């Protein structure tokens, strides 16, 4: 039996709970109560035995044994050494670090945990779900993996403390209200990720309305601003193209089972529901396969607004996962950005076949936290870069996921070349401590601000040293807009359509316009579509040697990147920044590359002949 | 597969024991096969051992990966070792050489085939190898940076000059309010796995105890500053694996490593924190480091407290002058 089933026990439990939960949880109380009443009465028509209540793929689970007092005490020692700094003394997610984090640390009090094997609304499995969360961390948030730092026993101890002392509104030992229906993930046979399955998944995400939040192409751009968690803090839908940032990815980013689990059990405390009741196990696998294959791989497959054809599905399935760096659990970063030679005109758009000549590089971005105003929350954590060049020009294609297209509407008081915007009220998030914790809509709280910033332009810039040829290696101008005596060539694109050449001479020094070079820059394409910017710009390889970076063949030219997300309040120094990369224009292959190996091979043939002759002579001599 | 994971800090030991187990298993198999009268030919055993160590273990197992030049050294050393092993006696050496001589002489159909194949494949292989090495490759250039450059004699922070030789952390005090490193050393976290506070019930050990005062209370204040400012890069466990560690190069310092704050004087750390990446001398690559000059964000007191927290949380003692 598929279709909607009603879990009456579950709703009764909710009704009782609403009377006992904290104020933060009670926010949803009345609505949930009315809803549960309605469903309860509506559901009375169904005969509900425990077996019938269970969605497909679930089985009755067992209740964990209560931990010993010693274990709780040992866990307290772990908690107050390692966890309290973010999760707070009472486990309310209000530690000293909380207010500069987004997503915020978990508030344990209501027993709401995101990543579970248990059915919607139920407490998680301590030994499996919570243990894995502590072991592997929650990527995309500040929660790290504690494996190798805490022993297995210490991890279990701290869970004993958290689940008994800090989860205050519910209890794993509550036999009256708490039941455990566990997804049998290891026993369910997966559906192989064939092109048919992926294509079916792409249709199902539309039927199931996943795209309303996650966006037509799954970049999390569907409903970026209206989503709140149970405590009223703004949150965002997942970007399916970055599986390494899935909270439930368990340091195994491309494992489809993680997606199947999240889809089957939902993400508690968020608007992401469980789809176990209204999808078959098979359909869930199709969706999981599709979502898994959207995660960025070696080839950038255009999925045409989610209208996946057989051809697209085949290409998605054929693409190979990217290497994940075990030190960071993110895609491996290569600090060399290659540029390849093409004949004739440089590509006019992203569909040009010649982009396939050159690898795309992921450029990891972090918040600018060196100088004020620091950016503690970046919503853009990577940019994909590709480059091609011809005799006179070089072209860069930048593609990055940004849930919102931000174009500045209101005029601002400063000029585009100004960098010290503190005078105009652009400030960093105050540390806050725990003072905003009780009030999610406190205007000073970072989560409240996430939906309320003045909108500035999205933007992207890259910086090359001027006269880098004269810098004694490894000397570079400072990564942040150069320094005195070592100026940099900054090319900055903004979402209002401007592409300008500036000279930078320090992090707090206003830019100087390079108008002559600006005239030679060209925005070939700048388009925001389904949660992703595609920006293609060209610039001459050479300009004025004294003012503009000369780009030469076969040389390592330091380059670094800056991105602004206008809806994140990014402007001026508030942005995301990369480390130094090297731009290398790969020269065409020279003749010597063929000649010397051929000579070596001929030499080896001669040596072979000599050895054989010698051996033959020796045997003759012996005989 | 968690048992297969190389654990930070234990990696060399894990590696050595894994190799020891491999050698043991190999010797047992070799010995029992010999007892059963099916001894492995020395030639193939030698090739197998060399390939296993150099082409598999050192290349794919070790993480972070070791550069080719180092693997080449290991490859040569292990080849020498294998030659010593196979040439222990004249008879063994003959036995080792026999497959090679057989192929050279090519008396049977099989060896004839192998000889012809090798004669053709070797030059082709060499051509491919040489072509690949002649192709211009653009690997990231290796740039050696001094992680702990020589500090200046004095540093001026918020208008006051600190002499690095004589300055002391004003919060490293005993209950009598006197500077006391021995007292603070006694109340840092324990040095075993997990590095936990010594006693959660003791207000002298637990910074979060409501009755905590003096040194341990300042540790908590330092921790609050750390988790509002520093963990983004240096990580929640101070191991240099924060949210943005993957975006920056040089990577953030790992304070739990014995090679960072554990071998530095507290005043050196004070100078590094106050002046940040931009304040490094040239050999420290001031242009590349995103470490903020914390004097722009924190007061002197806050800097001293956060340093004390870093020592408390990692269980290390600051190095002293004597």
mmCIF file of C-alpha atoms in Angstrom, chain A residues 237-382:
data_model
loop_
_atom_site.group_PDB
_atom_site.id
_atom_site.type_symbol
_atom_site.label_atom_id
_atom_site.label_comp_id
_atom_site.label_asym_id
_atom_site.label_seq_id
_atom_site.Cartn_x
_atom_site.Cartn_y
_atom_site.Cartn_z
ATOM 1 C CA UNK A 237 17.703 24.348 0.429
ATOM 2 C CA UNK A 238 20.633 22.100 -0.491
ATOM 3 C CA UNK A 239 22.548 22.591 -3.724
ATOM 4 C CA UNK A 240 22.511 19.146 -5.344
ATOM 5 C CA UNK A 241 25.573 19.992 -7.380
ATOM 6 C CA UNK A 242 27.756 20.030 -4.255
ATOM 7 C CA UNK A 243 27.216 16.626 -2.693
ATOM 8 C CA UNK A 244 30.345 17.110 -0.537
ATOM 9 C CA UNK A 245 28.383 19.800 1.303
ATOM 10 C CA UNK A 246 25.387 17.564 2.070
ATOM 11 C CA UNK A 247 25.068 17.408 5.847
ATOM 12 C CA UNK A 248 24.374 13.693 5.615
ATOM 13 C CA UNK A 249 27.189 12.883 3.183
ATOM 14 C CA UNK A 250 29.162 11.055 5.908
ATOM 15 C CA UNK A 251 32.541 11.760 4.255
ATOM 16 C CA UNK A 252 31.391 9.683 1.309
ATOM 17 C CA UNK A 253 30.073 12.377 -0.989
ATOM 18 C CA UNK A 254 29.101 10.370 -4.063
ATOM 19 C CA UNK A 255 27.360 7.577 -2.138
ATOM 20 C CA UNK A 256 23.779 7.474 -3.362
ATOM 21 C CA UNK A 257 22.598 5.761 -0.181
ATOM 22 C CA UNK A 258 23.020 8.968 1.780
ATOM 23 C CA UNK A 259 20.599 10.723 -0.536
ATOM 24 C CA UNK A 260 18.156 7.833 -0.414
ATOM 25 C CA UNK A 261 18.241 7.984 3.392
ATOM 26 C CA UNK A 262 17.698 11.735 3.611
ATOM 27 C CA UNK A 263 14.898 11.570 1.084
ATOM 28 C CA UNK A 264 13.229 8.692 2.939
ATOM 29 C CA UNK A 265 13.416 10.148 6.441
ATOM 30 C CA UNK A 266 13.441 13.893 5.807
ATOM 31 C CA UNK A 267 15.493 16.492 7.612
ATOM 32 C CA UNK A 268 13.908 17.133 11.014
ATOM 33 C CA UNK A 269 13.514 20.719 12.098
ATOM 34 C CA UNK A 270 13.571 21.977 8.507
ATOM 35 C CA UNK A 271 10.968 22.260 5.745
ATOM 36 C CA UNK A 272 12.464 19.159 4.087
ATOM 37 C CA UNK A 273 9.847 16.444 4.699
ATOM 38 C CA UNK A 274 10.116 12.699 4.566
ATOM 39 C CA UNK A 275 8.902 11.304 1.280
ATOM 40 C CA UNK A 276 8.603 7.764 2.598
ATOM 41 C CA UNK A 277 4.814 7.822 2.778
ATOM 42 C CA UNK A 278 4.110 8.937 -0.746
ATOM 43 C CA UNK A 279 6.855 7.384 -2.842
ATOM 44 C CA UNK A 280 7.715 3.773 -3.507
ATOM 45 C CA UNK A 281 11.194 2.557 -2.667
ATOM 46 C CA UNK A 282 11.914 2.273 -6.377
ATOM 47 C CA UNK A 283 10.926 5.868 -7.082
ATOM 48 C CA UNK A 284 13.072 7.003 -4.185
ATOM 49 C CA UNK A 285 16.069 5.292 -5.781
ATOM 50 C CA UNK A 286 15.368 6.999 -9.107
ATOM 51 C CA UNK A 287 15.326 10.375 -7.399
ATOM 52 C CA UNK A 288 18.440 9.574 -5.385
ATOM 53 C CA UNK A 289 20.242 8.440 -8.542
ATOM 54 C CA UNK A 290 19.309 11.646 -10.325
ATOM 55 C CA UNK A 291 20.346 13.897 -7.434
ATOM 56 C CA UNK A 292 23.588 11.974 -7.024
ATOM 57 C CA UNK A 293 24.472 12.362 -10.704
ATOM 58 C CA UNK A 294 23.846 16.090 -10.608
ATOM 59 C CA UNK A 295 26.752 16.421 -8.203
ATOM 60 C CA UNK A 296 29.660 17.999 -10.097
ATOM 61 C CA UNK A 297 31.825 15.434 -11.868
ATOM 62 C CA UNK A 298 34.565 15.553 -14.478
ATOM 63 C CA UNK A 299 32.251 16.818 -17.230
ATOM 64 C CA UNK A 300 29.960 19.808 -16.865
ATOM 65 C CA UNK A 301 26.707 18.386 -18.249
ATOM 66 C CA UNK A 302 24.118 20.998 -19.223
ATOM 67 C CA UNK A 303 20.804 19.688 -17.871
ATOM 68 C CA UNK A 304 18.681 22.221 -19.743
ATOM 69 C CA UNK A 305 16.591 23.534 -16.887
ATOM 70 C CA UNK A 306 15.925 20.039 -15.592
ATOM 71 C CA UNK A 307 14.344 18.824 -18.845
ATOM 72 C CA UNK A 308 16.538 15.757 -18.950
ATOM 73 C CA UNK A 309 16.495 13.957 -22.300
ATOM 74 C CA UNK A 310 17.863 10.467 -22.899
ATOM 75 C CA UNK A 311 21.019 12.063 -24.233
ATOM 76 C CA UNK A 312 21.509 14.224 -21.128
ATOM 77 C CA UNK A 313 20.776 11.285 -18.834
ATOM 78 C CA UNK A 314 23.390 9.189 -20.634
ATOM 79 C CA UNK A 315 25.948 11.979 -20.305
ATOM 80 C CA UNK A 316 25.149 12.379 -16.584
ATOM 81 C CA UNK A 317 25.623 8.680 -15.958
ATOM 82 C CA UNK A 318 28.866 8.556 -17.959
ATOM 83 C CA UNK A 319 30.531 11.392 -16.028
ATOM 84 C CA UNK A 320 33.099 10.297 -13.431
ATOM 85 C CA UNK A 321 33.124 11.507 -9.813
ATOM 86 C CA UNK A 322 35.763 14.072 -8.906
ATOM 87 C CA UNK A 323 38.572 13.122 -6.574
ATOM 88 C CA UNK A 324 37.748 14.135 -3.010
ATOM 89 C CA UNK A 325 40.637 15.276 -0.825
ATOM 90 C CA UNK A 326 40.493 13.246 2.396
ATOM 91 C CA UNK A 327 42.080 16.124 4.310
ATOM 92 C CA UNK A 328 39.266 18.513 3.477
ATOM 93 C CA UNK A 329 36.412 16.283 2.277
ATOM 94 C CA UNK A 330 36.012 18.656 -0.654
ATOM 95 C CA UNK A 331 37.074 18.214 -4.285
ATOM 96 C CA UNK A 332 40.827 18.215 -4.709
ATOM 97 C CA UNK A 333 42.155 21.628 -5.624
ATOM 98 C CA UNK A 334 44.766 22.034 -8.353
ATOM 99 C CA UNK A 335 46.515 25.375 -8.039
ATOM 100 C CA UNK A 336 47.430 25.558 -11.732
ATOM 101 C CA UNK A 337 44.766 27.009 -14.045
ATOM 102 C CA UNK A 338 45.707 25.987 -17.592
ATOM 103 C CA UNK A 339 44.806 27.988 -20.680
ATOM 104 C CA UNK A 340 44.942 26.377 -24.125
ATOM 105 C CA UNK A 341 45.552 27.845 -27.544
ATOM 106 C CA UNK A 342 42.705 27.987 -30.068
ATOM 107 C CA UNK A 343 42.762 29.243 -33.642
ATOM 108 C CA UNK A 344 40.616 32.188 -34.631
ATOM 109 C CA UNK A 345 37.902 33.834 -32.573
ATOM 110 C CA UNK A 346 37.544 32.935 -28.916
ATOM 111 C CA UNK A 347 34.280 31.172 -27.915
ATOM 112 C CA UNK A 348 31.155 33.301 -27.949
ATOM 113 C CA UNK A 349 29.282 31.260 -25.344
ATOM 114 C CA UNK A 350 29.540 28.302 -22.972
ATOM 115 C CA UNK A 351 28.302 25.824 -25.598
ATOM 116 C CA UNK A 352 31.377 26.194 -27.815
ATOM 117 C CA UNK A 353 32.959 22.748 -28.286
ATOM 118 C CA UNK A 354 36.436 24.166 -27.785
ATOM 119 C CA UNK A 355 35.896 24.528 -24.043
ATOM 120 C CA UNK A 356 36.311 20.750 -23.970
ATOM 121 C CA UNK A 357 39.985 21.226 -24.873
ATOM 122 C CA UNK A 358 40.853 22.461 -21.415
ATOM 123 C CA UNK A 359 40.118 21.107 -17.936
ATOM 124 C CA UNK A 360 37.887 23.122 -15.719
ATOM 125 C CA UNK A 361 39.401 23.948 -12.363
ATOM 126 C CA UNK A 362 37.590 24.321 -9.086
ATOM 127 C CA UNK A 363 38.726 27.393 -7.184
ATOM 128 C CA UNK A 364 37.926 27.050 -3.494
ATOM 129 C CA UNK A 365 36.648 30.245 -1.891
ATOM 130 C CA UNK A 366 36.704 31.219 1.767
ATOM 131 C CA UNK A 367 35.335 34.228 3.593
ATOM 132 C CA UNK A 368 37.504 37.333 3.627
ATOM 133 C CA UNK A 369 38.452 37.332 7.293
ATOM 134 C CA UNK A 370 41.730 39.237 7.188
ATOM 135 C CA UNK A 371 40.575 42.843 7.346
ATOM 136 C CA UNK A 372 37.394 44.576 8.439
ATOM 137 C CA UNK A 373 34.606 44.121 7.553
ATOM 138 C CA UNK A 374 35.226 40.395 7.788
ATOM 139 C CA UNK A 375 32.818 38.004 6.104
ATOM 140 C CA UNK A 376 31.960 35.128 8.441
ATOM 141 C CA UNK A 377 29.321 33.625 6.199
ATOM 142 C CA UNK A 378 30.038 33.096 2.537
ATOM 143 C CA UNK A 379 27.318 31.729 0.375
ATOM 144 C CA UNK A 380 29.723 31.034 -2.502
ATOM 145 C CA UNK A 381 32.387 28.476 -1.663
ATOM 146 C CA UNK A 382 33.720 27.663 -5.102
#
